[in-house]
Each structure stands twice: as C-alpha cells, then as structure tokens.
Coordinates of C-alpha atoms and ligand atoms in Angstrom, one line a residue:
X14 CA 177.9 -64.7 100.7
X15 CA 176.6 -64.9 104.4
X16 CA 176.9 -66.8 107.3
X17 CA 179.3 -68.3 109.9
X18 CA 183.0 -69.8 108.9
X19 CA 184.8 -71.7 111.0
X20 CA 188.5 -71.0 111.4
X21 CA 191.1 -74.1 111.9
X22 CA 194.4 -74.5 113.7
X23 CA 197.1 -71.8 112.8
X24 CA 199.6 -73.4 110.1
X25 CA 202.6 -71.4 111.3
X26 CA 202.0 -73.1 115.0
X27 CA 201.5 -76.5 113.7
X28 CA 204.5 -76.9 111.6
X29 CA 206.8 -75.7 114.0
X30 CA 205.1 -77.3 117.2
X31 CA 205.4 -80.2 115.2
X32 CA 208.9 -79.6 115.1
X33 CA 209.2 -78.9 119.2
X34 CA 207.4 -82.4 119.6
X35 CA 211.4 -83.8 118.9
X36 CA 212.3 -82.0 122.0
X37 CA 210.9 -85.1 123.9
X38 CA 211.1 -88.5 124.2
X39 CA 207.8 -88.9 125.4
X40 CA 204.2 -89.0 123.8
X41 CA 203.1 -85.3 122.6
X42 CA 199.2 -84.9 121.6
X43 CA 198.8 -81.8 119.3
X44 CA 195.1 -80.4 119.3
X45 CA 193.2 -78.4 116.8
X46 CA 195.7 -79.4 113.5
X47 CA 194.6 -78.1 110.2
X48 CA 194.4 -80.3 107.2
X49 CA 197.0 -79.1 105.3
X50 CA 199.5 -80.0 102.3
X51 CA 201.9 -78.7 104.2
X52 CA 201.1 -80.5 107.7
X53 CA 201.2 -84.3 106.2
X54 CA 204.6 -82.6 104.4
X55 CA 206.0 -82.3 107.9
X56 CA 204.7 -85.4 109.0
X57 CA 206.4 -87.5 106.1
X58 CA 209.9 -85.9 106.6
X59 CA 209.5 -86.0 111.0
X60 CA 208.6 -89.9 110.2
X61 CA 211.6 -90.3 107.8
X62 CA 213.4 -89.7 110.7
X63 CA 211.9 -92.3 113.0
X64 CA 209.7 -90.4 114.4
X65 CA 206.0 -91.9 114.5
X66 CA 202.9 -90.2 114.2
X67 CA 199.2 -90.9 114.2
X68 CA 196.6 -88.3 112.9
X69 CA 192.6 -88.7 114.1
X70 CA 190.7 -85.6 112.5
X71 CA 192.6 -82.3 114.2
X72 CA 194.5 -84.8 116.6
X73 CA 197.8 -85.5 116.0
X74 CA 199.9 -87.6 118.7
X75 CA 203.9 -87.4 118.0
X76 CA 206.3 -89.6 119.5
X77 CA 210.0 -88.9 118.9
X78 CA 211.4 -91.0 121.1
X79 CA 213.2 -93.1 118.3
X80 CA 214.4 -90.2 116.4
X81 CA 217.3 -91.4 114.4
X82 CA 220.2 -88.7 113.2
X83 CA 219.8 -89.9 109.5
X84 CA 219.1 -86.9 107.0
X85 CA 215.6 -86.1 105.7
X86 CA 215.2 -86.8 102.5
X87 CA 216.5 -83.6 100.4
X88 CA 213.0 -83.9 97.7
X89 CA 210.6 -83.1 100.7
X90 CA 212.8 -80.7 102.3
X91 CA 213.5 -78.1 99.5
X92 CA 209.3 -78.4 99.3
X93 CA 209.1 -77.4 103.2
X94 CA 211.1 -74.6 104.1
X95 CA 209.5 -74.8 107.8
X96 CA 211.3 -78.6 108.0
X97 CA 214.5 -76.3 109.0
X98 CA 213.0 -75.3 111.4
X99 CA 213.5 -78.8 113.8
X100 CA 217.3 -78.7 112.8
X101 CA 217.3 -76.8 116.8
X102 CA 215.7 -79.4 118.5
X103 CA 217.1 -82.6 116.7
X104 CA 220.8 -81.1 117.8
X105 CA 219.6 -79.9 121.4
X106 CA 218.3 -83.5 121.7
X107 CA 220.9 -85.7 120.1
X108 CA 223.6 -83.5 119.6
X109 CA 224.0 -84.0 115.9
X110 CA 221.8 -83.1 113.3
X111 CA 221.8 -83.6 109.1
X112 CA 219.6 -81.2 107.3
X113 CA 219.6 -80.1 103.4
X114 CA 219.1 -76.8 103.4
X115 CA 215.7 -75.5 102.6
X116 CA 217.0 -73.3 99.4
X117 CA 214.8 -70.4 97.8
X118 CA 211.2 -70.4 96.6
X119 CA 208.9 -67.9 94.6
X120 CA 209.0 -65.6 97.5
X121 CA 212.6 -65.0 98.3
X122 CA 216.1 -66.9 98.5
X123 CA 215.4 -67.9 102.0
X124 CA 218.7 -67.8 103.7
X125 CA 218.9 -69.5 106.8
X126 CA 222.5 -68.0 108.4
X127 CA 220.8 -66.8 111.5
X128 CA 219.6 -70.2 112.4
X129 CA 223.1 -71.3 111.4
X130 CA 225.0 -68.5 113.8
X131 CA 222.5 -69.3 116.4
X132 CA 223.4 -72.6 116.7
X133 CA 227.1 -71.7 116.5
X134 CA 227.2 -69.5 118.8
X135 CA 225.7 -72.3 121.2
X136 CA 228.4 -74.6 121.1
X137 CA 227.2 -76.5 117.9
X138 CA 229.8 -77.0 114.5
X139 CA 227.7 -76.4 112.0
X140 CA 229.3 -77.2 108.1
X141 CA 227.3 -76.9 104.9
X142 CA 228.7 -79.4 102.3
X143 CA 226.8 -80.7 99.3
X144 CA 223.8 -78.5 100.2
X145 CA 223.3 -80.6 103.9
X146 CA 223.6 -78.3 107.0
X147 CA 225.4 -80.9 109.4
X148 CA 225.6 -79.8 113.1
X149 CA 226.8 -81.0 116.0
X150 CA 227.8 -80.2 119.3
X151 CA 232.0 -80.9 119.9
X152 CA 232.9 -82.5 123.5
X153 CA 231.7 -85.2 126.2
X154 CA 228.3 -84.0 126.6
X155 CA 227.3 -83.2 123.6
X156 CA 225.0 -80.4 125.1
X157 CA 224.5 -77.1 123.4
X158 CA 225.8 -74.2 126.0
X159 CA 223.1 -71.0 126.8
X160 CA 224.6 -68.0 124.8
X161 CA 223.8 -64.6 124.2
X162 CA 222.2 -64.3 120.4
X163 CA 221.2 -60.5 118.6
X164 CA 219.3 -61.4 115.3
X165 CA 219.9 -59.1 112.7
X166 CA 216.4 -59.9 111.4
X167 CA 213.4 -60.3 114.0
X168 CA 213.2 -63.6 111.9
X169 CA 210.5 -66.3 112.9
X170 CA 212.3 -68.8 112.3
X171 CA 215.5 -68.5 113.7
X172 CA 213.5 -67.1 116.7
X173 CA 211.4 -70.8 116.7
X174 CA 214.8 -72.8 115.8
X175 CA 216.9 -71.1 118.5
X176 CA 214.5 -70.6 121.4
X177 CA 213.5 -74.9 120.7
X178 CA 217.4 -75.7 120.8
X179 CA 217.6 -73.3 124.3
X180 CA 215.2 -75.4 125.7
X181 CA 217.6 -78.2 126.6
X182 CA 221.1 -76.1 126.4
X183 CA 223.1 -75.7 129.6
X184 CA 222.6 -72.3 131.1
X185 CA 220.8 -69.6 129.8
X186 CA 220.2 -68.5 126.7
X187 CA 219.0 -64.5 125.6
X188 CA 217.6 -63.8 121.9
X189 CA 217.6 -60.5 121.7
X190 CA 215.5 -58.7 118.5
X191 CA 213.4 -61.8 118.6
X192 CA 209.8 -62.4 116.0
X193 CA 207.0 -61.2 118.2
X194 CA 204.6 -63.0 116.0
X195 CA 202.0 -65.1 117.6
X196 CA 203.5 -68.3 116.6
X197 CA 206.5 -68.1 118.3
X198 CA 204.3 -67.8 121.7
X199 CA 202.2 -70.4 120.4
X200 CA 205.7 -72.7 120.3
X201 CA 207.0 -71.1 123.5
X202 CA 203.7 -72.1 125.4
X203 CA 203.9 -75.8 124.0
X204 CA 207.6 -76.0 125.0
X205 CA 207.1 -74.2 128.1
X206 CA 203.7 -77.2 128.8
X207 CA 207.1 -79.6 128.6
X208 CA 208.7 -78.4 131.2
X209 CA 210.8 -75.7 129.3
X210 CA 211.9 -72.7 131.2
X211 CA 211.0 -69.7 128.5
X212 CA 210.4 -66.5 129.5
X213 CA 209.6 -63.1 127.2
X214 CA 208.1 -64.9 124.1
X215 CA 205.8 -62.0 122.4
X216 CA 208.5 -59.4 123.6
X217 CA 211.8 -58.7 121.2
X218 CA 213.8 -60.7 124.6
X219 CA 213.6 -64.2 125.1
X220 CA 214.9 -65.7 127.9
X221 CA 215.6 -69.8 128.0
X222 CA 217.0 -71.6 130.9
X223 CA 218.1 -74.6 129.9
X224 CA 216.7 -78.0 131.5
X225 CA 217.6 -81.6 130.8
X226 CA 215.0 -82.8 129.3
X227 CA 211.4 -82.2 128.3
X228 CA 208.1 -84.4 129.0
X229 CA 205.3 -85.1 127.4
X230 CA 202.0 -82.9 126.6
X231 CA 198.7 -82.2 125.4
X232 CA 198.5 -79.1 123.9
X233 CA 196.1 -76.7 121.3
X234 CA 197.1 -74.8 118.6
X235 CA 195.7 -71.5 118.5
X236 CA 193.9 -70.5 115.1
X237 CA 195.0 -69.2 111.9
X238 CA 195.0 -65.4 111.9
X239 CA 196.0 -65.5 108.2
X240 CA 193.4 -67.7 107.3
X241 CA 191.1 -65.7 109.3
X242 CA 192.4 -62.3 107.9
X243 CA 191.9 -64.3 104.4
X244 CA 187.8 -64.7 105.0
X245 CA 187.6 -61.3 106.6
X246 CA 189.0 -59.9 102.8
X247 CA 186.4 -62.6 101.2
X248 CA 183.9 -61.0 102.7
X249 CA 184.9 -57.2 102.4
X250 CA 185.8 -57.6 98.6
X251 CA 181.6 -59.6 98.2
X252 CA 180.4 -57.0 99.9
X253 CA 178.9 -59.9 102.2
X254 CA 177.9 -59.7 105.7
X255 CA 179.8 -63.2 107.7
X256 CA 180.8 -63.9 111.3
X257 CA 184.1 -66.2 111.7
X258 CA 185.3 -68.1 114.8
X259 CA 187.5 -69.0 116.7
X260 CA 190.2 -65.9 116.5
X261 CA 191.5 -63.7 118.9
X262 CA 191.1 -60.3 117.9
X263 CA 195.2 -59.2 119.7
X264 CA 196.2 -61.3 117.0
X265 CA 194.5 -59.6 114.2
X266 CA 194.7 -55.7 115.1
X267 CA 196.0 -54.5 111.8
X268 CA 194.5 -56.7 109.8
X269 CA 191.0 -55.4 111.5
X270 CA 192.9 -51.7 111.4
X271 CA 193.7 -51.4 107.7
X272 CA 190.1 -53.0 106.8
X273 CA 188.4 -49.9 108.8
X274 CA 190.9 -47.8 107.3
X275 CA 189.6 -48.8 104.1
X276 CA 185.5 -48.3 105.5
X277 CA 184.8 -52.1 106.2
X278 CA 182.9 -51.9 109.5
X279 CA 184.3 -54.9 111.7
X280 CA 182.3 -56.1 115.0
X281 CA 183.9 -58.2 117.9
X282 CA 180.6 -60.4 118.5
X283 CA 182.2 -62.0 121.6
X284 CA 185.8 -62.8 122.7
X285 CA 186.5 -64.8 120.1
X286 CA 183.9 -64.3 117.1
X287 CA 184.7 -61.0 114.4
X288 CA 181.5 -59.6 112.6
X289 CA 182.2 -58.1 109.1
X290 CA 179.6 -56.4 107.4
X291 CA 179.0 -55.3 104.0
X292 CA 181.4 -51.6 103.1
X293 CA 179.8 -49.4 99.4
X294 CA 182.6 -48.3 98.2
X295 CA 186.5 -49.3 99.4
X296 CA 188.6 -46.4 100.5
X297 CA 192.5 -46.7 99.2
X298 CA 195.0 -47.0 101.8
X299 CA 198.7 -47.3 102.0
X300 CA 200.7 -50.7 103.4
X301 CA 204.1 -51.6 104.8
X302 CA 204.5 -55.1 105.6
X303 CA 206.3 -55.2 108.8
X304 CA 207.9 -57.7 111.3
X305 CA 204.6 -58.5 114.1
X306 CA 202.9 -56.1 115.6
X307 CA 203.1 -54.4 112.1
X308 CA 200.6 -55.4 108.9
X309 CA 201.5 -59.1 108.4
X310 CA 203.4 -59.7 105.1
X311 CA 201.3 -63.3 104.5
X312 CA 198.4 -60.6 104.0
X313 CA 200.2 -58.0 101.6
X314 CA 198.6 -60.4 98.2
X315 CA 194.6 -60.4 99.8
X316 CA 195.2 -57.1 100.2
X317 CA 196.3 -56.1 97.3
X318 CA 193.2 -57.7 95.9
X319 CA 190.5 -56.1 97.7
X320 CA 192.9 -52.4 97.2
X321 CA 192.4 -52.8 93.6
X322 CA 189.0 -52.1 93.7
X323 CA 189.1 -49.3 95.7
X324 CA 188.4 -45.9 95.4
X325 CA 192.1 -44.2 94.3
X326 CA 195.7 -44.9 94.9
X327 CA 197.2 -47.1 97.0
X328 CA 200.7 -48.1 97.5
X329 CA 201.4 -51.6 99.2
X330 CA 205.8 -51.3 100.1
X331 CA 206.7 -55.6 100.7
X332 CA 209.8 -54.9 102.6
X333 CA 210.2 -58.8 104.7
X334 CA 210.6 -60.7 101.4
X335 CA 212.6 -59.4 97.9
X336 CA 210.0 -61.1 95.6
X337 CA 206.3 -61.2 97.0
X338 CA 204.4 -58.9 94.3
X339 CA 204.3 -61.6 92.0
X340 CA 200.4 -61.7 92.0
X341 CA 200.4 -57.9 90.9
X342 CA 200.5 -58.9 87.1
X343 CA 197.6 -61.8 87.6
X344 CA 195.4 -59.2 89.3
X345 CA 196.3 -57.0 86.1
X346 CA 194.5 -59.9 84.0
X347 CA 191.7 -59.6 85.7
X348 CA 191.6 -55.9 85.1
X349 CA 193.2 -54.5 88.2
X350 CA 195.6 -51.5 86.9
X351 CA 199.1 -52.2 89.6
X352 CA 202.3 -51.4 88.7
X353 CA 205.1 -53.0 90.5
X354 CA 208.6 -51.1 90.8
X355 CA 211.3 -53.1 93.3
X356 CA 209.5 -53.7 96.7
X357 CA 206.4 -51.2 95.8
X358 CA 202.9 -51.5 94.1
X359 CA 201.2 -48.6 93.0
X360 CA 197.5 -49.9 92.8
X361 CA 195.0 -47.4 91.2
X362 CA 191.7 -48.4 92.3
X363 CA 189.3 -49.5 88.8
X364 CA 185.8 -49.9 89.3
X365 CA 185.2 -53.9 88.2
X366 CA 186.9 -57.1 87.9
X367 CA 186.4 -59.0 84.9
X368 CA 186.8 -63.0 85.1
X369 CA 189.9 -65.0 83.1
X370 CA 192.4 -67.8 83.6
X371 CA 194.9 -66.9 86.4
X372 CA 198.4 -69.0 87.7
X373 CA 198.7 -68.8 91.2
X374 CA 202.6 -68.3 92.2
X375 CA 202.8 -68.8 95.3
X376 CA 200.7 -69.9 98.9
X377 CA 199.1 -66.2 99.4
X378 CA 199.1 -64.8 95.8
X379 CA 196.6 -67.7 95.2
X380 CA 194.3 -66.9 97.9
X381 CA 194.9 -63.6 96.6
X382 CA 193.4 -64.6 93.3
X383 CA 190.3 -66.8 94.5
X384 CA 189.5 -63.8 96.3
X385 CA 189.9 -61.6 93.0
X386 CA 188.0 -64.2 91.6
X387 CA 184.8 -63.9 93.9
X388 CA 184.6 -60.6 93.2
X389 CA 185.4 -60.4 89.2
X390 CA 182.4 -60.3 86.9
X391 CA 182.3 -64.0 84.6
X392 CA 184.3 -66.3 85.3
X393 CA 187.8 -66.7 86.5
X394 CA 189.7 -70.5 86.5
X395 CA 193.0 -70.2 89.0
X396 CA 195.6 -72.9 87.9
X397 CA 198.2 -73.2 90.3
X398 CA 195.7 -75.0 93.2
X399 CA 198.5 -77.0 95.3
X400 CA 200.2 -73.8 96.2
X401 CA 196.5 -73.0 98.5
X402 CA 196.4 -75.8 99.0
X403 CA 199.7 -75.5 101.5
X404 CA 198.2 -73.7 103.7
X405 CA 194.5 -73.1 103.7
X406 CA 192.4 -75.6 105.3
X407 CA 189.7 -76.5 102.4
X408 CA 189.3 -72.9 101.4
X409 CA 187.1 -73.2 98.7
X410 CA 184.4 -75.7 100.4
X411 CA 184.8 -73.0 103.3
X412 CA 183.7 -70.5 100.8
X413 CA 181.0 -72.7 98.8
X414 CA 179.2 -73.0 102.5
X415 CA 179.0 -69.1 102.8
X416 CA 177.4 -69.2 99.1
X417 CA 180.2 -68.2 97.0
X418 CA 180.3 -69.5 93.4
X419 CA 183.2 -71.5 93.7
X420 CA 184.4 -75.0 92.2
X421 CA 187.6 -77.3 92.2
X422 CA 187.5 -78.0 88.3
X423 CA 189.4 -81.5 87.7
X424 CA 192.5 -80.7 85.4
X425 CA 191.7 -82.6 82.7
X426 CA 188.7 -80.8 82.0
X427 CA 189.8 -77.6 82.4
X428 CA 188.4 -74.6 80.0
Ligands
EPZ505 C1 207.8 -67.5 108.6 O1 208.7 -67.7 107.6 C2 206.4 -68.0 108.0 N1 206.5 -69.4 107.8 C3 206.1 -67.2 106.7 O2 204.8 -67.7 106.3 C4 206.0 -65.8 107.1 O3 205.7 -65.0 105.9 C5 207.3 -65.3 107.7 O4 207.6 -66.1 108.8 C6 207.3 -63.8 108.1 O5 206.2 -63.6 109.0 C7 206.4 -70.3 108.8 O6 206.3 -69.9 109.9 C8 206.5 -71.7 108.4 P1 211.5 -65.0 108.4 P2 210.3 -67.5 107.9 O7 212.7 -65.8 108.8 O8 210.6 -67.9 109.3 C9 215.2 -63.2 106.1 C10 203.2 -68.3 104.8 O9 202.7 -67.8 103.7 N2 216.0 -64.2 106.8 O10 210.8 -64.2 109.5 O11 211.1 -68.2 106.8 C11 214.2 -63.8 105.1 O12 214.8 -64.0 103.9 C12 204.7 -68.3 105.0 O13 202.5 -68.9 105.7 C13 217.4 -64.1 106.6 O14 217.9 -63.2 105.9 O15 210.4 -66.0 107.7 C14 213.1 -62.7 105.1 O16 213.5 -61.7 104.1 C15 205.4 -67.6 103.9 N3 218.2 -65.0 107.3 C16 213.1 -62.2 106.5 O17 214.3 -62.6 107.1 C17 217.7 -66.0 108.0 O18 218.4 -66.8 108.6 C18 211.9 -62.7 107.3 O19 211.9 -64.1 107.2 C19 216.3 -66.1 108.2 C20 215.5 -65.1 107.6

C-alpha cells in the first residue's frame, strides 16, 4: 500500500457529544461526524426521544429542545451501550430520566453502577426495575445538587455521564479518579463552548460548577485516534510506506511508542500528519492495556495482529475488560500461534499468514482481522462485517485507495 489516508471524526467524541447536545434547549451544530453504524444508532434512539436531528455529510445539527422523558426503545439500546451515556444529561435537564440498561456484550458484562452512584449521590433516585434505570431528582426543583464523587474505576463513561449531569447541578461538583482519555476533554470542551463551568478534564480531577442552563454551539470533533492507530498497524503489518491526517500525535503516544518499540519508524510530517514507513522484520514486545495515558485497550486486537508476526514472544495482559481476547483463536486460523490463559495472550511470533474464512466478534477484533487479512498469503473472507462497521468510517474503501486488495463480498455470494 502507499499513500495519504484521511482520518474522520473520533467515534468516542461523537456519540457522547451527541449525548451533551440534550444539555440544551437550543440548536447544537456538531462538526467533523464520522459515518458510522453506530452514529445513525444514536441518532435513532436521541430522536425516539423527541429530539430532532438533521445530518449534511460530517454536519450534524441537534436540537433537543423538545426532548420528551419517554424511554428509548429497549432494541436499540441493548445495541448501543454509549446511549447510557445521555441518562446524565436527560435527568440534569428534566429531572427525570427512563433508560434500559445497556446489558453486556462480547467484550464484557458492562456494568453501569458508577454512573448509577454518581447520579445518587447527586440528589437523583435512581431504581432499576424490569431492566429500565428510572431516575429522578426528589423535591421542588427538581435540580441535581453538586457532590463529591471517587470512581472506583477511571471509567469513561461514568466520567462523560457524570461531568454532563454536573453541568447544570447546583453547586459544585468534584470527580475524583476521573478517565483522562481524550474524549472526555473532547465532551468537556463542547460542554464548556455551552456555557458549562468545567475545569480539570484530561487530569484524574474534574471540577463542575453548576449553571442553569446551557446555550447553543458549533463545535468539531477531534479525530479518531483508534482509527488512526488502526491505519498506522495497516501499514506496519504491509510493510507499506503511508502518511495519515488529521491526528494529534499527544493523543497517540503509545500507540506511536509500542510501534517503535517493535522497529516501525514513525515520522511527525507536520502538527498534525504521522509518516509510517516500511519496518523488515517486527520486534516482539509486551502490552498492558491501561486506563489513558496507558496503551489504549480499543488497540490490544490490531495489535495482537501485527505481534503475531513478529520476531519471538510477546505477551499482550487485557486488564480494562474480562473478555477482549476473543480474536486470539481467529488469528490462530490464520496461522498465528497465541495462546490465551484468563486476561493474558502469549503470542509467539510465526513467520507468515496464510488466508481463510474468519468471524469477526466484536468492533476491534474485526479490524484486527482485516488487518491479519492484508497481511496473510491467499485469501482471507471476514464474516462478521456490521461489527466494523460500528465504528470505522468506510475502512475498507480507506484501504482499497492506499492499494490494498480488499473487497466487500455481498453475502449471498460468499465462498
Ligand atoms: C468507553 O467504554 C469506550 N466506548 C470503549 O470503546 C473503550 O474501550 C472504553 O471506554 C475504555 O477506554 C465509548 O466511549 C462509547 P469504561 P466504557 O466505563 O465507557 C468497568 C470501542 O471499541 N465499569 O471506561 O463503557 C467496565 O466493565 C469501545 O470503541 C464498571 O465496572 O468503558 C470496564 O471493565 C469499546 N462499572 C472498565 O470499567 C461502571 O459503572 C472500563 O470501562 C462502568 C465501567
């Protein structure tokens, strides 16, 4: 492969500034939207709840001024954990909120008690009966109260649900062990465009002073650092020589550390352009996925890919979800040699992929396997396609435009 991809809108920032858009009554313009599965997901459950939206290319304009307290349907829910996610802001707004919980998918059971506590501990009742969280906040106001909140977890999405439903609590509000990811900036600099008082967001302390309400914005998502980590793997496992644009390099330090460990020269072209260029032979290296700053866990499966052609043992430990090595035994049909043992793979580097029929599991083990799949000698057919296409923005016409030998095959005429 060679040349120049372009990298879209970070999913993790759109679905949950599409969430903080409920937060006001007023017109919201989101900028630089991926087209995603997962995005018109979002839309269809924010509009099942009166809220209208309008989509022109990467432009999305919300208005939630009409948002009614009825509960989002359960079917698109339990396909979207991030729809939790505006449980904060629908009860900071209205003061009572209806949401079926999320449940578990092929990564993990996906609790959601420290959103839950969060929200108690602001003021709000919060029941779960027939598998609906209903919430809502006792007393004349009806206002959530600031409070002081520890996560047990540095969890992203409490972090997002809580610091939204600060925004328009009464007083101040402290999460301490907050996500440093860049998301939940992402979200605190769209909340903070509509008048929010944040302060901290990227540190483990957020502050939020409470105001009374929010007003409208215009506001741009920052790109996908997963999606550009994903390209900067496509690239290292081809052996190819590509540029990609925009990132910001901050967000992808150990992404861009663990590919030098393993001897892929990387080149910051300018601010905001990355130069990868073609690496022999693949050292093996070790991985922990960790909470941000650490190695991102939505890149452990890439990873794991491009490690099993490398030259030894690695050892990849998963340790932010209970059941995210479920790609490890696809690799193995394409002739990768892992074995998994709890939260550990031990990956001994083999010298060649060879092509087969593979089921993508989940949203990364499938990028995980197209990216096995560029590098595999014959052919390899991936079944399993909606789970990509979640979250990457037309991955494989991204990669057909850098040359690789990649087709969506219709099912019905599938080898
Ligand atoms: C967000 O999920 C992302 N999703 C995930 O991306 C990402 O992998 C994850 O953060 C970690 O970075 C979105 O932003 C939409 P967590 P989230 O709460 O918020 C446990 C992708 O591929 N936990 O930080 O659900 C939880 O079970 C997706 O793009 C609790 O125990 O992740 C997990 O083990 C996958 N109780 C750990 O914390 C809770 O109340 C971290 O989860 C909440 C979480």
């Amino acid at each position: 492969m060679r040349g120049h991809v372009k990298i879209s809108g970070a999913k993790n920032s759109a679905l949950v500034i599409m969430a903080g858009a409920l937060l006001c009554s007023g017109d919201c313009r989101i900028r630089n939207v991926p087209s995603l599965a997962d995005v018109k997901l979002m839309g269809q459950i924010l509009s099942a709840l009166g809220v209208h939206l309008q989509q022109q290319g990467d432009i999305l304009d919300i208005n939630a001024s009409e948002i009614k307290t009825s509960i989002a349907p359960y079917e698109l829910v339990t396909q979207l954990r991030a729809s939790f996610f505006a449980i904060g802001a629908i009860v900071a707004r209205l003061g009572v909120a209806q949401m079926p919980l999320p449940g578990g998918c092929a990564i993990g059971a996906r609790p959601v008690d420290l959103h839950v506590r969060g929200l108690q501990a602001m003021g709000a009742e919060v029941q779960i009966e027939h598998g609906i969280c209903n919430a809502y906040v006792p007393g004349r106001s009806g206002r959530l109260k600031g409070a002081r909140i520890y996560l047990d977890i540095a969890s992203v999405g409490a972090t997002e649900n809580l610091m939204m439903a600060a925004t328009l609590a009464e007083g101040e509000t402290i999460i301490e062990n907050a996500a440093r990811e860049p998301e939940v900036v992402d979200l605190a600099n769209f909340c903070i465009a509509m008048g929010a008082k944040i302060k901290g967001a990227g540190t483990s302390t957020i502050t939020i002073d409470g105001v009374p309400q929010l007003h409208s914005t215009d506001y741009s998502i920052i790109p996908d650092r997963i999606e550009a980590g994903t390209f900067l793997v496509a690239g290292a496992i081809t052996h190819s020589e590509i540029t990609l644009s925009p990132v910001i390099p901050e967000h992808l330090l150990p992404i861009i550390a663990k590919l030098r460990d393993i001897g892929v020269p990387i080149i910051e072209d300018s601010p905001d352009c990355l130069h990868i260029l073609s690496a022999e032979a693949f050292r093996a290296t070790d991985i922990e996925t960790l909470p941000y700053p650490g190695f991102p866990t939505d890149m452990q499966a890439p990873f794991m890919a491009l490690l099993s052609l490398a030259e030894g043992d690695s050892l990849i430990n998963e340790s932010v979800f209970e059941n995210r090595l479920r790609h490890a035994s696809e690799l193995n049909r394409l002739g990768a040699d892992i074995r998994v043992k709890g939260n550990t793979a031990f990956v001994r580097g083999v010298p060649i992929l060879s092509g087969a029929p593979v089921l993508a599991t989940d949203l990364r083990a499938a990028a995980a396997l197209v990216l096995a799949g560029l590098a595999a000698e014959g052919q390899t057919t991936i079944q399993g396609l909606r789970h990509l296409d979640r979250g990457y923005d037309r991955l494989d016409i991204k990669l057909q435009q850098l040359g690789a030998k990649i087709q969506r095959v219709p099912v019905d005429i599938r080898v």
